[in-house]
Amino acid sequence: MGADIPAKSTRRRVYASTMIGNIVEYYDFTLYGTLAAVLAKLFFPSDDPTVALFSTYVGVSLSYFIRPLGALFLGPLADRRGRRTVLTLTILLMSIGTAGIGVLPTYAAIGAAAPILLLFSRVLQGLGASVEYTTASQFMLEHEPGSRRRNYLAGLMNATCSVGSLLGSAVSFVLIVTMPASAFESWGWRIPFLLAIPIAAVGFYIRNRLDETPEFEEMKRQIAAAETKQAPLRDAVRLYWRDMLKAIGLGAGQRIGSYTIQAYFVTALITAGFPTSLALLASMLTYAVGPLPSVWGGVLADRYGARLPLLVGYGLFVALTVPTFMAIDSESIVLAAIAVVVFTIINNLVAAPLNIAYVLSFPPEVRSSAAALNFNIGTSLIGSTAGLVAVWLHDLTGDDISFGWYMTAACVVSILVALFALPASVDYREPDWSKAPLATRKPSLESNS
């Protein structure tokens, strides 16, 4: 077996450790979005349902707005101390934040302190999630450097997002349909949040038993031999800001699409008049079909180049996003369910090459910092605000079609980047790392001597 190819047992543990953390992240996130209507009543009581729902979605946005701050600290920490160290910390923060929501007293019990504590729990979740996806992806890909199936691996990583979301929505669905409504709103809603504890415990255990990535270890040896000071955040911003902007633009449409699937479709279906149980069932269908197009998009990108799934996916989004929201307003649950499932297939088709752009467009010594920053800026500014924009546009126009046009415009931006500014790493072209700070690549860091 080649030196760069890890043993099968190691690969299995690496895959398990990265995927279970991703499952925890999206389980946590989906719970909040899925149960937003319930949380709005319990933590943000108001005579105006739109105000209560809007306040609840502020919690979603807050967990995203905090992510760039988490990226500023945790990204460089992963470049200095290692990917595994940060992955252990992220799963701890996410599970504490989620379990915290499960034990919080409601507004009826402690008044205004309840929503404040809820939002604080969302901040903890956001800090943990800020670098989970990008660092876990690095951990997987850096254990197989030079692999010709990296888009497939990236697609496999994205598939676990759907698994986590499916788990969160399935638990919520089962409890909602089996419990009396009064019991669920009284205490049953806490159960899904508390279930995050055993899931996270398994991930924490696995991650603590893994070695650091070979690529990270080699990078640290080179930095020590060159006697240089490592300044990953400074070098990422100074040397690779153009590459970060490319990644943000390339993922703009998909960031809105992911948020819509994970946090807004259930609300949109309920607002359109469908029963909560049917809305949750439609949401579960999106997560059930999600893994296959994630992996398929990665296979296509490895075989035919990344532009194929990117242009096909975003082109379909431009054509079908507005009809998706028209279907939701059609009063037919069958038509609405088909629309959101097709929407999910398109969204996941483009995910693998986007993951490569977020992570592998940068050299190892600044990779965590640059990936965390570009991913979280795009997710916070473009993705997390989608719910607020959607609620505002629905209140303004009375339907969700205007939000469909908003997302369509973002997809056009992503198409232009795919056509004219596709990051080199996505298509197996060698990125320009001549500016990188290692002595072996024209050092930019100051010598300690």
PDB file of N, CA, C and O in Angstrom, residues 38 42 102 106 175 179-194:
ATOM      1  N   VAL A  38     -43.163  26.023  17.010  1.00  0.00           N
ATOM      2  CA  VAL A  38     -43.388  25.698  18.418  1.00  0.00           C
ATOM      3  C   VAL A  38     -42.563  26.603  19.316  1.00  0.00           C
ATOM      4  O   VAL A  38     -43.062  27.145  20.317  1.00  0.00           O
ATOM      5  N   LEU A  42     -43.431  29.382  22.531  1.00  0.00           N
ATOM      6  CA  LEU A  42     -42.920  29.154  23.877  1.00  0.00           C
ATOM      7  C   LEU A  42     -41.944  30.222  24.353  1.00  0.00           C
ATOM      8  O   LEU A  42     -41.875  30.517  25.551  1.00  0.00           O
ATOM      9  N   GLY A 102     -32.766  22.133  25.239  1.00  0.00           N
ATOM     10  CA  GLY A 102     -33.671  21.115  25.760  1.00  0.00           C
ATOM     11  C   GLY A 102     -34.021  21.267  27.220  1.00  0.00           C
ATOM     12  O   GLY A 102     -35.020  20.705  27.677  1.00  0.00           O
ATOM     13  N   THR A 106     -39.257  28.210  29.713  1.00  0.00           N
ATOM     14  CA  THR A 106     -39.906  29.001  28.667  1.00  0.00           C
ATOM     15  C   THR A 106     -40.214  30.408  29.151  1.00  0.00           C
ATOM     16  O   THR A 106     -39.993  30.762  30.318  1.00  0.00           O
ATOM     17  N   LEU A 175     -42.562  12.263  17.267  1.00  0.00           N
ATOM     18  CA  LEU A 175     -43.091  12.800  18.525  1.00  0.00           C
ATOM     19  C   LEU A 175     -44.370  13.601  18.296  1.00  0.00           C
ATOM     20  O   LEU A 175     -45.319  13.509  19.085  1.00  0.00           O
ATOM     21  N   MET A 179     -47.654  12.006  20.076  1.00  0.00           N
ATOM     22  CA  MET A 179     -47.969  12.648  21.354  1.00  0.00           C
ATOM     23  C   MET A 179     -49.164  13.571  21.213  1.00  0.00           C
ATOM     24  O   MET A 179     -49.353  14.198  20.146  1.00  0.00           O
ATOM     25  N   PRO A 180     -49.960  13.741  22.256  1.00  0.00           N
ATOM     26  CA  PRO A 180     -50.992  14.773  22.236  1.00  0.00           C
ATOM     27  C   PRO A 180     -50.340  16.145  22.048  1.00  0.00           C
ATOM     28  O   PRO A 180     -49.249  16.393  22.573  1.00  0.00           O
ATOM     29  N   ALA A 181     -51.009  17.009  21.310  1.00  0.00           N
ATOM     30  CA  ALA A 181     -50.429  18.323  21.010  1.00  0.00           C
ATOM     31  C   ALA A 181     -50.064  19.079  22.276  1.00  0.00           C
ATOM     32  O   ALA A 181     -49.016  19.740  22.346  1.00  0.00           O
ATOM     33  N   SER A 182     -50.924  18.984  23.290  1.00  0.00           N
ATOM     34  CA  SER A 182     -50.659  19.703  24.530  1.00  0.00           C
ATOM     35  C   SER A 182     -49.403  19.177  25.221  1.00  0.00           C
ATOM     36  O   SER A 182     -48.606  19.948  25.769  1.00  0.00           O
ATOM     37  N   ALA A 183     -49.200  17.849  25.177  1.00  0.00           N
ATOM     38  CA  ALA A 183     -48.025  17.262  25.807  1.00  0.00           C
ATOM     39  C   ALA A 183     -46.750  17.629  25.050  1.00  0.00           C
ATOM     40  O   ALA A 183     -45.708  17.927  25.661  1.00  0.00           O
ATOM     41  N   PHE A 184     -46.832  17.622  23.715  1.00  0.00           N
ATOM     42  CA  PHE A 184     -45.643  17.972  22.933  1.00  0.00           C
ATOM     43  C   PHE A 184     -45.233  19.415  23.187  1.00  0.00           C
ATOM     44  O   PHE A 184     -44.049  19.707  23.374  1.00  0.00           O
ATOM     45  N   GLU A 185     -46.195  20.326  23.197  1.00  0.00           N
ATOM     46  CA  GLU A 185     -45.870  21.728  23.409  1.00  0.00           C
ATOM     47  C   GLU A 185     -45.485  22.005  24.856  1.00  0.00           C
ATOM     48  O   GLU A 185     -44.821  23.006  25.143  1.00  0.00           O
ATOM     49  N   SER A 186     -45.878  21.128  25.784  1.00  0.00           N
ATOM     50  CA  SER A 186     -45.539  21.314  27.185  1.00  0.00           C
ATOM     51  C   SER A 186     -44.116  20.828  27.487  1.00  0.00           C
ATOM     52  O   SER A 186     -43.322  21.548  28.091  1.00  0.00           O
ATOM     53  N   TRP A 187     -43.779  19.589  27.061  1.00  0.00           N
ATOM     54  CA  TRP A 187     -42.464  19.038  27.375  1.00  0.00           C
ATOM     55  C   TRP A 187     -41.880  18.143  26.279  1.00  0.00           C
ATOM     56  O   TRP A 187     -40.668  17.936  26.222  1.00  0.00           O
ATOM     57  N   GLY A 188     -42.730  17.640  25.392  1.00  0.00           N
ATOM     58  CA  GLY A 188     -42.242  16.703  24.380  1.00  0.00           C
ATOM     59  C   GLY A 188     -41.237  17.306  23.418  1.00  0.00           C
ATOM     60  O   GLY A 188     -40.356  16.594  22.904  1.00  0.00           O
ATOM     61  N   TRP A 189     -41.325  18.609  23.171  1.00  0.00           N
ATOM     62  CA  TRP A 189     -40.407  19.264  22.249  1.00  0.00           C
ATOM     63  C   TRP A 189     -38.960  19.222  22.746  1.00  0.00           C
ATOM     64  O   TRP A 189     -38.013  19.376  21.954  1.00  0.00           O
ATOM     65  N   ARG A 190     -38.773  18.993  24.058  1.00  0.00           N
ATOM     66  CA  ARG A 190     -37.424  18.970  24.625  1.00  0.00           C
ATOM     67  C   ARG A 190     -36.656  17.693  24.244  1.00  0.00           C
ATOM     68  O   ARG A 190     -35.423  17.688  24.179  1.00  0.00           O
ATOM     69  N   ILE A 191     -37.379  16.609  24.015  1.00  0.00           N
ATOM     70  CA  ILE A 191     -36.741  15.313  23.794  1.00  0.00           C
ATOM     71  C   ILE A 191     -35.757  15.329  22.625  1.00  0.00           C
ATOM     72  O   ILE A 191     -34.619  14.845  22.758  1.00  0.00           O
ATOM     73  N   PRO A 192     -36.129  15.867  21.447  1.00  0.00           N
ATOM     74  CA  PRO A 192     -35.169  15.848  20.325  1.00  0.00           C
ATOM     75  C   PRO A 192     -33.871  16.582  20.642  1.00  0.00           C
ATOM     76  O   PRO A 192     -32.794  16.143  20.215  1.00  0.00           O
ATOM     77  N   PHE A 193     -33.956  17.682  21.375  1.00  0.00           N
ATOM     78  CA  PHE A 193     -32.745  18.436  21.705  1.00  0.00           C
ATOM     79  C   PHE A 193     -31.847  17.642  22.652  1.00  0.00           C
ATOM     80  O   PHE A 193     -30.618  17.642  22.516  1.00  0.00           O
ATOM     81  N   LEU A 194     -32.429  16.950  23.605  1.00  0.00           N
ATOM     82  CA  LEU A 194     -31.642  16.170  24.563  1.00  0.00           C
ATOM     83  C   LEU A 194     -31.015  14.936  23.932  1.00  0.00           C
ATOM     84  O   LEU A 194     -29.977  14.443  24.400  1.00  0.00           O
TER      85      LEU A 194
END
